[in-house]
Short mmCIF file of C-alpha atoms in Angstrom, two decimals:
data_model
loop_
_atom_site.label_atom_id
_atom_site.label_comp_id
_atom_site.label_asym_id
_atom_site.label_seq_id
_atom_site.Cartn_x
_atom_site.Cartn_y
_atom_site.Cartn_z
CA PRO W 1 -49.08 16.22 130.39
CA ARG W 2 -50.25 17.85 127.15
CA THR W 3 -49.57 16.06 123.89
CA THR W 4 -49.41 17.82 120.54
CA THR W 5 -50.10 16.36 117.10
CA THR W 6 -48.64 18.33 114.21
CA VAL W 7 -49.42 17.25 110.67
CA THR W 8 -46.64 18.14 108.21
CA VAL W 9 -45.62 17.12 104.74
CA ALA W 10 -42.33 17.31 102.85
CA GLN W 11 -41.82 19.63 99.91
CA PRO W 12 -44.14 18.33 97.15
CA MET W 13 -42.46 16.76 94.16
CA SER W 14 -42.88 18.42 90.79
CA SER W 15 -44.59 16.41 88.09
CA GLN W 16 -42.46 15.40 85.06
CA MET W 17 -42.06 17.75 83.60
CA SER W 18 -38.77 43.45 48.76
CA ASN W 19 -38.31 46.43 47.49
CA THR W 20 -41.60 47.81 46.18
CA ALA W 21 -41.32 48.12 42.39
CA PRO W 22 -42.23 51.47 40.82
CA ALA W 23 -45.77 51.59 39.54
CA GLN W 24 -45.62 50.80 35.84
CA VAL W 25 -47.84 49.46 33.10
CA ALA W 26 -46.21 47.46 30.33
CA GLY W 27 -42.81 48.69 31.49
CA ARG W 28 -43.65 52.44 31.15
CA ARG W 29 -44.08 55.02 33.90
CA MET W 30 -47.40 56.73 34.56
CA LEU W 31 -48.09 60.14 36.02
CA PRO W 32 -48.47 60.21 39.80
CA THR W 33 -51.91 61.76 39.35
CA ASP W 34 -53.08 58.95 37.09
CA PRO W 35 -56.01 57.11 38.80
CA ARG W 36 -54.62 53.76 37.69
CA LEU W 37 -51.46 54.44 39.69
CA HIS W 38 -53.46 54.95 42.88
CA GLN W 39 -55.51 51.82 42.20
CA ILE W 40 -52.39 49.71 41.76
CA ILE W 41 -50.81 51.17 44.91
CA GLY W 42 -54.04 50.63 46.87
CA ARG W 43 -54.32 47.01 45.81
CA ALA W 44 -50.69 46.38 46.68
CA ALA W 45 -51.08 47.97 50.11
CA ALA W 46 -54.28 46.06 50.88
CA ALA W 47 -52.91 42.69 49.81
CA LYS W 48 -52.36 40.36 52.75
CA ARG W 49 -49.04 38.66 52.33
CA LYS W 50 -46.26 37.46 54.54
CA ARG W 51 -43.76 40.18 55.24
CA ARG W 52 -40.13 39.33 54.56
CA LEU W 53 -36.95 41.08 55.60
CA ALA W 54 -36.26 41.96 51.96
CA ASP W 55 -39.48 44.00 51.87
CA ARG W 56 -38.00 46.41 54.40
CA LEU W 57 -34.72 47.00 52.58
CA LEU W 58 -34.18 50.34 50.89
CA PRO W 59 -32.81 50.25 47.32
CA LYS W 60 -29.26 51.41 46.75
CA THR W 61 -30.49 54.35 44.67
CA ILE W 62 -32.45 55.68 47.66
CA ARG W 63 -29.47 55.25 49.96
CA GLU W 64 -27.42 57.33 47.51
CA ILE W 65 -30.03 60.09 47.55
CA ILE W 66 -30.56 59.99 51.34
CA PRO W 67 -27.29 59.26 53.16
CA GLU W 68 -29.13 59.11 56.51
CA SER W 69 -30.84 55.92 55.36
CA GLU W 70 -27.61 54.03 56.10
CA SER W 71 -28.47 54.29 59.80
CA TYR W 72 -31.74 52.52 59.06
CA MET W 73 -29.90 49.75 57.23
CA GLU W 74 -27.54 49.33 60.20
CA LEU W 75 -30.55 48.96 62.50
CA LEU W 76 -31.90 46.24 60.22
CA GLU W 77 -28.62 44.34 60.60
CA VAL W 78 -28.82 44.65 64.38
CA GLU W 79 -32.43 43.44 64.31
CA LYS W 80 -31.43 40.49 62.16
CA LYS W 81 -28.75 39.45 64.65
CA LEU W 82 -31.12 39.94 67.59
CA ASP W 83 -33.82 37.85 65.91
CA PHE W 84 -31.26 35.10 65.35
CA VAL W 85 -30.26 35.08 69.03
CA LEU W 86 -33.88 35.07 70.22
CA MET W 87 -34.78 32.28 67.81
CA ARG W 88 -31.86 30.18 69.03
CA LYS W 89 -32.84 30.71 72.67
CA ARG W 90 -36.47 29.93 71.88
CA LEU W 91 -35.50 26.65 70.25
CA THR W 92 -33.29 25.84 73.24
CA LEU W 93 -36.22 26.39 75.60
CA GLN W 94 -38.52 24.26 73.47
CA GLU W 95 -36.00 21.42 73.44
CA ALA W 96 -35.46 21.72 77.19
CA MET W 97 -39.20 21.41 77.80
CA LYS W 98 -39.25 18.10 75.92
CA ARG W 99 -36.59 16.55 78.16
CA PRO W 100 -37.60 14.81 81.42
CA PHE W 101 -37.41 16.84 84.57
CA LYS W 102 -34.21 16.32 86.56
CA PRO W 103 -34.61 16.98 90.28
CA GLY W 104 -31.84 19.03 91.81
CA GLN W 105 -31.10 21.54 94.50
CA PRO W 106 -34.08 23.92 94.83
CA SER W 107 -33.29 27.51 94.06
CA ASN W 108 -34.04 30.45 96.30
CA ASN W 109 -36.73 31.60 93.88
CA ASP W 110 -38.81 28.47 94.53
CA ALA W 111 -40.11 29.92 97.79
CA LYS W 112 -42.37 32.46 96.12
CA TYR W 113 -43.97 29.72 93.96
CA ARG W 114 -44.38 27.20 96.82
CA ARG W 115 -47.97 26.32 97.59
CA LYS W 116 -49.46 26.14 101.05
CA PHE W 117 -49.83 22.71 102.61
CA SER W 118 -53.63 22.83 102.79
CA SER W 119 -53.92 23.65 99.07
CA PHE W 120 -53.17 20.00 98.21
CA PHE W 121 -56.15 18.54 100.12
CA LYS W 122 -59.93 18.61 100.00
CA SER W 123 -60.38 17.36 103.53
CA LEU W 124 -58.45 16.12 106.54
CA VAL W 125 -59.69 13.90 109.35
CA ILE W 126 -57.75 12.95 112.49
CA GLU W 127 -59.28 10.08 114.42
CA LEU W 128 -58.13 9.65 118.05
CA ASP W 129 -58.85 6.87 120.51
CA ARG W 130 -62.60 6.83 121.02
CA ASP W 131 -62.34 5.23 124.45
CA LEU W 132 -60.03 7.98 125.75
CA TYR W 133 -61.75 11.06 124.30
CA GLY W 134 -65.33 9.93 123.96
CA PRO W 135 -67.66 9.81 120.95
CA ASP W 136 -67.92 13.61 120.66
CA ASN W 137 -64.28 14.60 120.96
CA HIS W 138 -62.30 11.88 119.19
CA LEU W 139 -62.64 13.27 115.64
CA VAL W 140 -60.99 16.39 114.24
CA GLU W 141 -62.16 17.34 110.74
CA TRP W 142 -61.26 20.01 108.19
CA HIS W 143 -63.03 20.41 104.85
CA ARG W 144 -62.25 22.84 102.09
CA THR W 145 -64.79 25.56 101.30
CA PRO W 146 -64.80 28.28 98.62
CA THR W 147 -63.66 30.80 101.26
CA THR W 148 -60.96 28.64 102.84
CA ALA W 149 -57.75 30.46 103.74
CA GLU W 150 -54.73 28.31 102.91
CA THR W 151 -52.38 27.36 105.72
CA ASP W 152 -48.99 25.67 106.06
CA GLY W 153 -50.17 23.07 108.58
CA PHE W 154 -52.71 21.91 111.15
CA GLN W 155 -52.18 21.59 114.87
CA VAL W 156 -54.39 19.51 117.14
CA LYS W 157 -53.93 19.47 120.92
CA ARG W 158 -55.48 17.11 123.45
CA ARG W 159 -54.73 16.50 127.13
CA GLY W 160 -53.46 13.05 128.08
CA ASP W 161 -50.82 11.14 130.03
CA SER W 162 -50.47 8.00 127.92
CA ASN W 163 -49.53 7.07 124.38
CA VAL W 164 -52.37 7.48 121.91
CA ARG W 165 -52.88 5.86 118.55
CA CYS W 166 -54.35 8.12 115.89
CA THR W 167 -55.30 7.77 112.24
CA VAL W 168 -54.84 10.66 109.82
CA LEU W 169 -56.97 10.60 106.66
CA LEU W 170 -55.91 13.00 103.89
CA MET W 171 -58.13 13.41 100.84
CA LEU W 172 -56.08 14.85 97.97
CA ASP W 173 -57.55 17.66 95.90
CA HIS W 174 -56.92 16.44 92.35
CA GLN W 175 -57.29 18.99 89.55
CA PRO W 176 -58.90 17.82 87.34
CA PRO W 177 -60.77 15.37 89.58
CA GLU W 178 -59.60 11.75 89.62
CA TYR W 179 -61.68 8.64 90.22
CA LYS W 180 -60.99 5.09 91.32
CA LEU W 181 -62.17 2.46 88.88
CA ASP W 182 -64.25 -0.59 89.63
CA PRO W 183 -61.78 -3.45 90.29
CA ARG W 184 -63.06 -5.47 87.32
CA LEU W 185 -62.65 -2.57 84.88
CA ALA W 186 -59.33 -1.62 86.48
CA ARG W 187 -57.93 -5.09 85.73
CA ILE W 188 -59.13 -4.92 82.12
CA LEU W 189 -57.69 -1.45 81.46
CA ALA W 190 -54.64 -1.83 83.72
CA LEU W 191 -55.59 1.51 85.25
CA HIS W 192 -56.32 1.88 88.95
CA SER W 193 -57.46 5.51 88.90
CA GLY W 194 -57.42 8.54 86.64
CA THR W 195 -59.37 11.49 85.30
CA ARG W 196 -62.50 11.00 83.22
CA SER W 197 -60.61 11.68 80.00
CA GLN W 198 -57.83 9.24 80.95
CA ILE W 199 -60.36 6.51 81.76
CA PHE W 200 -62.27 7.08 78.52
CA TYR W 201 -59.05 7.06 76.48
CA ALA W 202 -57.90 3.82 78.14
CA LEU W 203 -61.24 2.16 77.35
CA TRP W 204 -61.18 3.40 73.74
CA SER W 205 -57.63 2.08 73.34
CA TYR W 206 -58.80 -1.30 74.62
CA ILE W 207 -61.70 -1.29 72.15
CA LYS W 208 -59.42 -0.44 69.21
CA THR W 209 -56.77 -2.96 70.23
CA HIS W 210 -59.30 -5.81 70.42
CA LYS W 211 -61.27 -4.59 67.35
CA LEU W 212 -64.56 -4.38 69.24
CA GLN W 213 -66.07 -1.62 67.10
CA ASP W 214 -68.81 -3.00 64.86
CA PRO W 215 -67.46 -3.09 61.27
CA ASN W 216 -70.86 -2.34 59.74
CA GLU W 217 -72.32 0.02 62.33
CA LYS W 218 -69.46 2.15 63.55
CA ASP W 219 -71.67 3.68 66.24
CA PHE W 220 -71.88 0.36 68.12
CA ILE W 221 -69.35 -1.46 70.31
CA ASN W 222 -69.47 -5.25 70.53
CA CYS W 223 -68.43 -6.16 74.07
CA ASP W 224 -66.09 -9.07 74.64
CA PRO W 225 -66.79 -11.39 77.62
CA TYR W 226 -64.83 -9.15 79.99
CA LEU W 227 -66.59 -5.91 79.03
CA GLU W 228 -69.93 -7.69 78.93
CA GLN W 229 -69.39 -8.73 82.53
CA VAL W 230 -68.58 -5.15 83.53
CA PHE W 231 -71.29 -3.30 81.57
CA ASN W 232 -73.92 -6.08 81.72
CA CYS W 233 -74.71 -5.84 78.02
CA PRO W 234 -73.41 -7.59 74.89
CA ARG W 235 -73.58 -4.45 72.76
CA MET W 236 -73.75 -0.71 73.37
CA ARG W 237 -73.66 2.55 71.49
CA PHE W 238 -70.52 4.62 71.47
CA ALA W 239 -72.45 7.59 72.87
CA GLU W 240 -73.52 5.49 75.87
CA ILE W 241 -69.98 4.88 77.11
CA PRO W 242 -69.66 8.04 79.29
CA SER W 243 -72.95 7.37 81.09
CA ARG W 244 -72.09 3.67 81.60
CA LEU W 245 -68.73 4.63 83.09
CA VAL W 246 -70.26 6.86 85.78
CA PRO W 247 -71.38 4.05 88.15
CA LEU W 248 -67.97 2.39 87.74
CA GLN W 249 -66.12 5.47 88.99
CA GLN W 250 -65.69 6.04 92.71
CA PRO W 251 -63.93 8.71 94.78
CA PRO W 252 -60.26 7.88 95.25
CA ASP W 253 -59.06 6.37 98.51
CA PRO W 254 -57.67 8.84 101.03
CA VAL W 255 -54.08 8.81 102.18
CA VAL W 256 -54.07 6.95 105.51
CA ILE W 257 -51.35 7.57 108.10
CA ASN W 258 -51.31 5.53 111.30
CA HIS W 259 -49.37 7.37 113.97
CA VAL W 260 -48.67 6.89 117.67
CA ILE W 261 -48.52 9.98 119.84
CA THR W 262 -46.00 9.33 122.58
CA VAL W 263 -45.67 11.21 125.86
CA GLU W 264 -42.34 9.70 126.87
CA GLY W 265 -39.48 12.16 127.29
CA ASP W 266 -39.46 15.94 127.38
CA SER W 267 -38.50 16.60 123.74
CA PRO W 268 -41.29 16.49 121.11
CA LYS W 269 -41.36 13.52 118.76
CA THR W 270 -41.46 14.22 115.05
CA ALA W 271 -42.46 11.90 112.20
CA CYS W 272 -42.28 12.88 108.53
CA TYR W 273 -44.16 11.24 105.66
CA ASP W 274 -43.68 11.77 101.93
CA ILE W 275 -46.81 12.09 99.81
CA ASP W 276 -46.43 12.28 96.05
CA VAL W 277 -48.72 14.85 94.48
CA GLU W 278 -48.94 16.25 90.97
CA VAL W 279 -48.47 19.98 90.64
CA ASP W 280 -48.07 22.28 87.68
CA ASP W 281 -44.48 23.09 86.86
CA VAL W 282 -44.32 26.85 87.45
CA TYR W 283 -41.26 27.30 85.28
CA LYS W 284 -42.80 25.35 82.43
CA THR W 285 -45.85 27.59 82.65
CA MET W 286 -43.60 30.65 82.57
CA VAL W 287 -41.74 29.33 79.52
CA HIS W 288 -45.03 28.57 77.74
CA SER W 289 -46.23 32.09 78.52
CA TYR W 290 -42.98 33.58 77.22
CA LEU W 291 -43.03 31.56 74.00
CA SER W 292 -46.67 32.47 73.37
CA SER W 293 -46.02 36.17 73.98
CA VAL W 294 -43.03 36.16 71.62
CA GLN W 295 -44.89 34.36 68.83
CA SER W 296 -48.01 36.53 69.06
CA ASN W 297 -46.69 39.97 69.95
CA GLN W 298 -49.23 42.36 68.45
CA GLU W 299 -47.14 45.43 69.25
CA LEU W 300 -44.20 44.13 67.20
CA SER W 301 -46.55 43.21 64.35
CA ALA W 302 -48.03 46.72 64.35
CA ILE W 303 -44.56 48.29 64.28
CA ASP W 304 -43.51 46.00 61.41
CA SER W 305 -46.61 47.03 59.47
CA LYS W 306 -45.76 50.70 59.94
CA ILE W 307 -42.19 50.10 58.77
CA HIS W 308 -43.46 48.40 55.62
CA GLU W 309 -45.86 51.28 54.97
CA PHE W 310 -43.05 53.82 55.34
CA VAL W 311 -40.77 51.86 53.00
CA GLU W 312 -43.56 51.68 50.40
CA GLN W 313 -44.12 55.43 50.71
CA ILE W 314 -40.39 56.07 50.25
CA ASN W 315 -40.39 53.93 47.10
CA GLN W 316 -43.41 55.80 45.79
CA MET W 317 -41.74 59.15 46.48
CA LYS W 318 -38.70 57.89 44.59
CA VAL W 319 -40.90 57.21 41.54
CA HIS W 320 -42.41 60.70 41.79
CA ARG W 321 -38.97 62.27 42.16
CA GLU W 322 -37.61 60.50 39.08
CA PHE W 323 -40.71 61.53 37.13
CA TYR W 324 -40.40 65.25 37.90
CA LEU W 325 -36.61 65.21 37.64
CA GLU W 326 -36.79 63.79 34.12
CA PHE W 327 -39.50 66.33 33.25
CA SER W 328 -37.34 69.23 34.49
CA ARG W 329 -34.40 68.22 32.28
CA ASP W 330 -36.32 68.28 28.93
CA PRO W 331 -40.05 69.06 29.31
CA GLN W 332 -40.96 68.88 25.59
CA ALA W 333 -39.26 65.56 24.86
CA PHE W 334 -40.55 64.12 28.12
CA ILE W 335 -44.19 65.06 27.37
CA SER W 336 -43.89 63.55 23.87
CA ARG W 337 -42.51 60.30 25.26
CA TRP W 338 -45.11 60.26 27.99
CA LEU W 339 -48.03 60.77 25.54
CA ALA W 340 -46.74 57.99 23.31
CA SER W 341 -46.37 55.75 26.35
CA GLN W 342 -49.89 56.53 27.56
CA ALA W 343 -51.31 55.80 24.08
CA ARG W 344 -49.60 52.41 24.01
CA ASP W 345 -50.85 51.71 27.53
CA TYR W 346 -54.37 52.56 26.44
CA TRP W 347 -54.28 50.07 23.57
CA VAL W 348 -52.92 47.40 25.92
CA MET W 349 -55.56 48.02 28.60
CA THR W 350 -58.47 48.13 26.13
CA ASP W 351 -57.21 45.07 24.26
CA ALA W 352 -57.53 47.00 20.99
CA THR W 353 -55.25 47.01 17.98
CA PRO W 354 -53.21 50.22 17.78
CA GLY W 355 -53.58 52.20 14.54
CA HIS W 356 -51.24 54.36 12.52
CA PRO W 357 -52.00 58.02 13.25
CA GLU W 358 -49.99 59.34 10.28
CA GLU W 359 -51.93 57.15 7.80
CA GLU W 360 -55.30 57.73 9.45
CA ARG W 361 -55.04 61.49 9.01
CA ARG W 362 -55.03 61.14 5.15
CA ALA W 363 -58.22 60.65 3.04
CA GLU W 364 -56.69 57.84 0.92
CA PHE W 365 -56.72 55.64 4.02
CA TYR W 366 -60.55 55.44 3.95
CA HIS W 367 -60.77 54.55 0.21
CA ALA W 368 -59.51 51.04 0.85
CA PRO W 369 -61.88 48.03 0.23
CA TRP W 370 -62.21 47.26 3.94
CA THR W 371 -64.17 50.46 4.56
CA GLN W 372 -67.29 49.05 2.83
CA GLU W 373 -67.37 46.06 5.16
CA ALA W 374 -66.67 48.27 8.17
CA VAL W 375 -69.62 50.53 7.32
CA MET W 376 -71.95 47.52 6.91
CA ARG W 377 -70.84 46.13 10.27
CA TYR W 378 -71.38 49.49 11.90
CA PHE W 379 -74.98 49.84 10.67
CA TYR W 380 -75.70 46.19 11.47
CA ASN W 381 -74.68 46.78 15.08
CA ARG W 382 -76.79 49.92 15.29
CA VAL W 383 -79.87 48.19 13.92
CA GLY W 384 -79.40 45.43 16.46
CA LEU W 385 -79.18 48.05 19.17
CA LEU W 386 -82.64 49.40 18.23
CA ARG W 387 -84.16 46.09 19.29
CA ILE W 388 -82.89 46.70 22.81
CA ILE W 389 -83.23 50.49 23.11
CA PRO W 390 -86.59 51.72 21.80
CA GLY W 391 -86.68 55.18 20.27
CA ASP W 392 -86.55 57.08 17.03
CA PRO W 393 -84.92 54.96 14.29
CA GLY W 394 -83.04 57.93 12.94
CA GLN W 395 -81.65 58.80 16.33
CA GLY W 396 -80.75 55.16 16.99
CA ILE W 397 -78.81 54.79 13.76
CA GLY W 398 -77.12 58.13 14.08
CA MET W 399 -76.06 57.48 17.66
CA ILE W 400 -72.31 57.18 18.14
#
């Protein structure tokens, strides 16, 4: 009779899882064509600051001028509510990811994320009775290669008419790779196996707990009797730890299954074994991807920037409109007020003391005692200037 050995495994267990203010100087409006206005607007637009919801609101005066802007304000309210709902759901997902995984009934969607059986192993060896099948036919081996096609199981068939004992060796494919520790170091660290980073962290925790770091030379570790026995040195540099750990790390033991292939009866015999493996939680990865995409959505950021630019342009147009509207009502009075405002702005910007134009236009103003001192100061400054700018003395003194 023909006997059939089918290697299967149960479903792997998941691992635990503002409104822009009108451009003004000293509280007074400037002409839209004034260069200072464009400089102020340019600096404000180029400033990198956190955008707030208030920056996208349109002033009430604009909404009175443009009734259609109410639709924009309604959209802002809808966006505010939508942001609130998304934020609440995002926080719910973040809290759910912190809670331990609770196994339950698998959903129908799990099938498309289920990995193939062979993807969990680096190699598989089935050892049959050497006396029955000879030295050349008693071993069946499978080893992973870069071009390996994943499969849901392995099937091995051999002819025979009696029960056969077989040993199945399964070498798990750990990602990242795991190593078995030397028994002496494993007892010290209370860690049988782990990744390189886990082993290093366990050793560093042991060193900190027992205060083995040299207090004077922080780069050195003073080994206690247990570590000295393992590393064969009383003292070692911190940078030497990774290289000293390499000989103490060995490949992990394979999963060994001892099975008896029986030929009694007509129906096939089935045996199932559970093997715990660590796999990435697909749903956790999806949630992480979703949260990252929501927090760093460049398209939304670009749209928000455009909205802010449009709101700033609307506010600027409002300033221009008010300027020309006021000019159209009384051009003469407006120009007089504007010239006086620009004069005051000039004195503020140049940090100079404003004069009195009505007094300065009369000759008596220059007969005051201060004029003598002012003239002396003027010539003194011009003479000092000749020391820097060579030239004709007459031209230097007469230069204004």
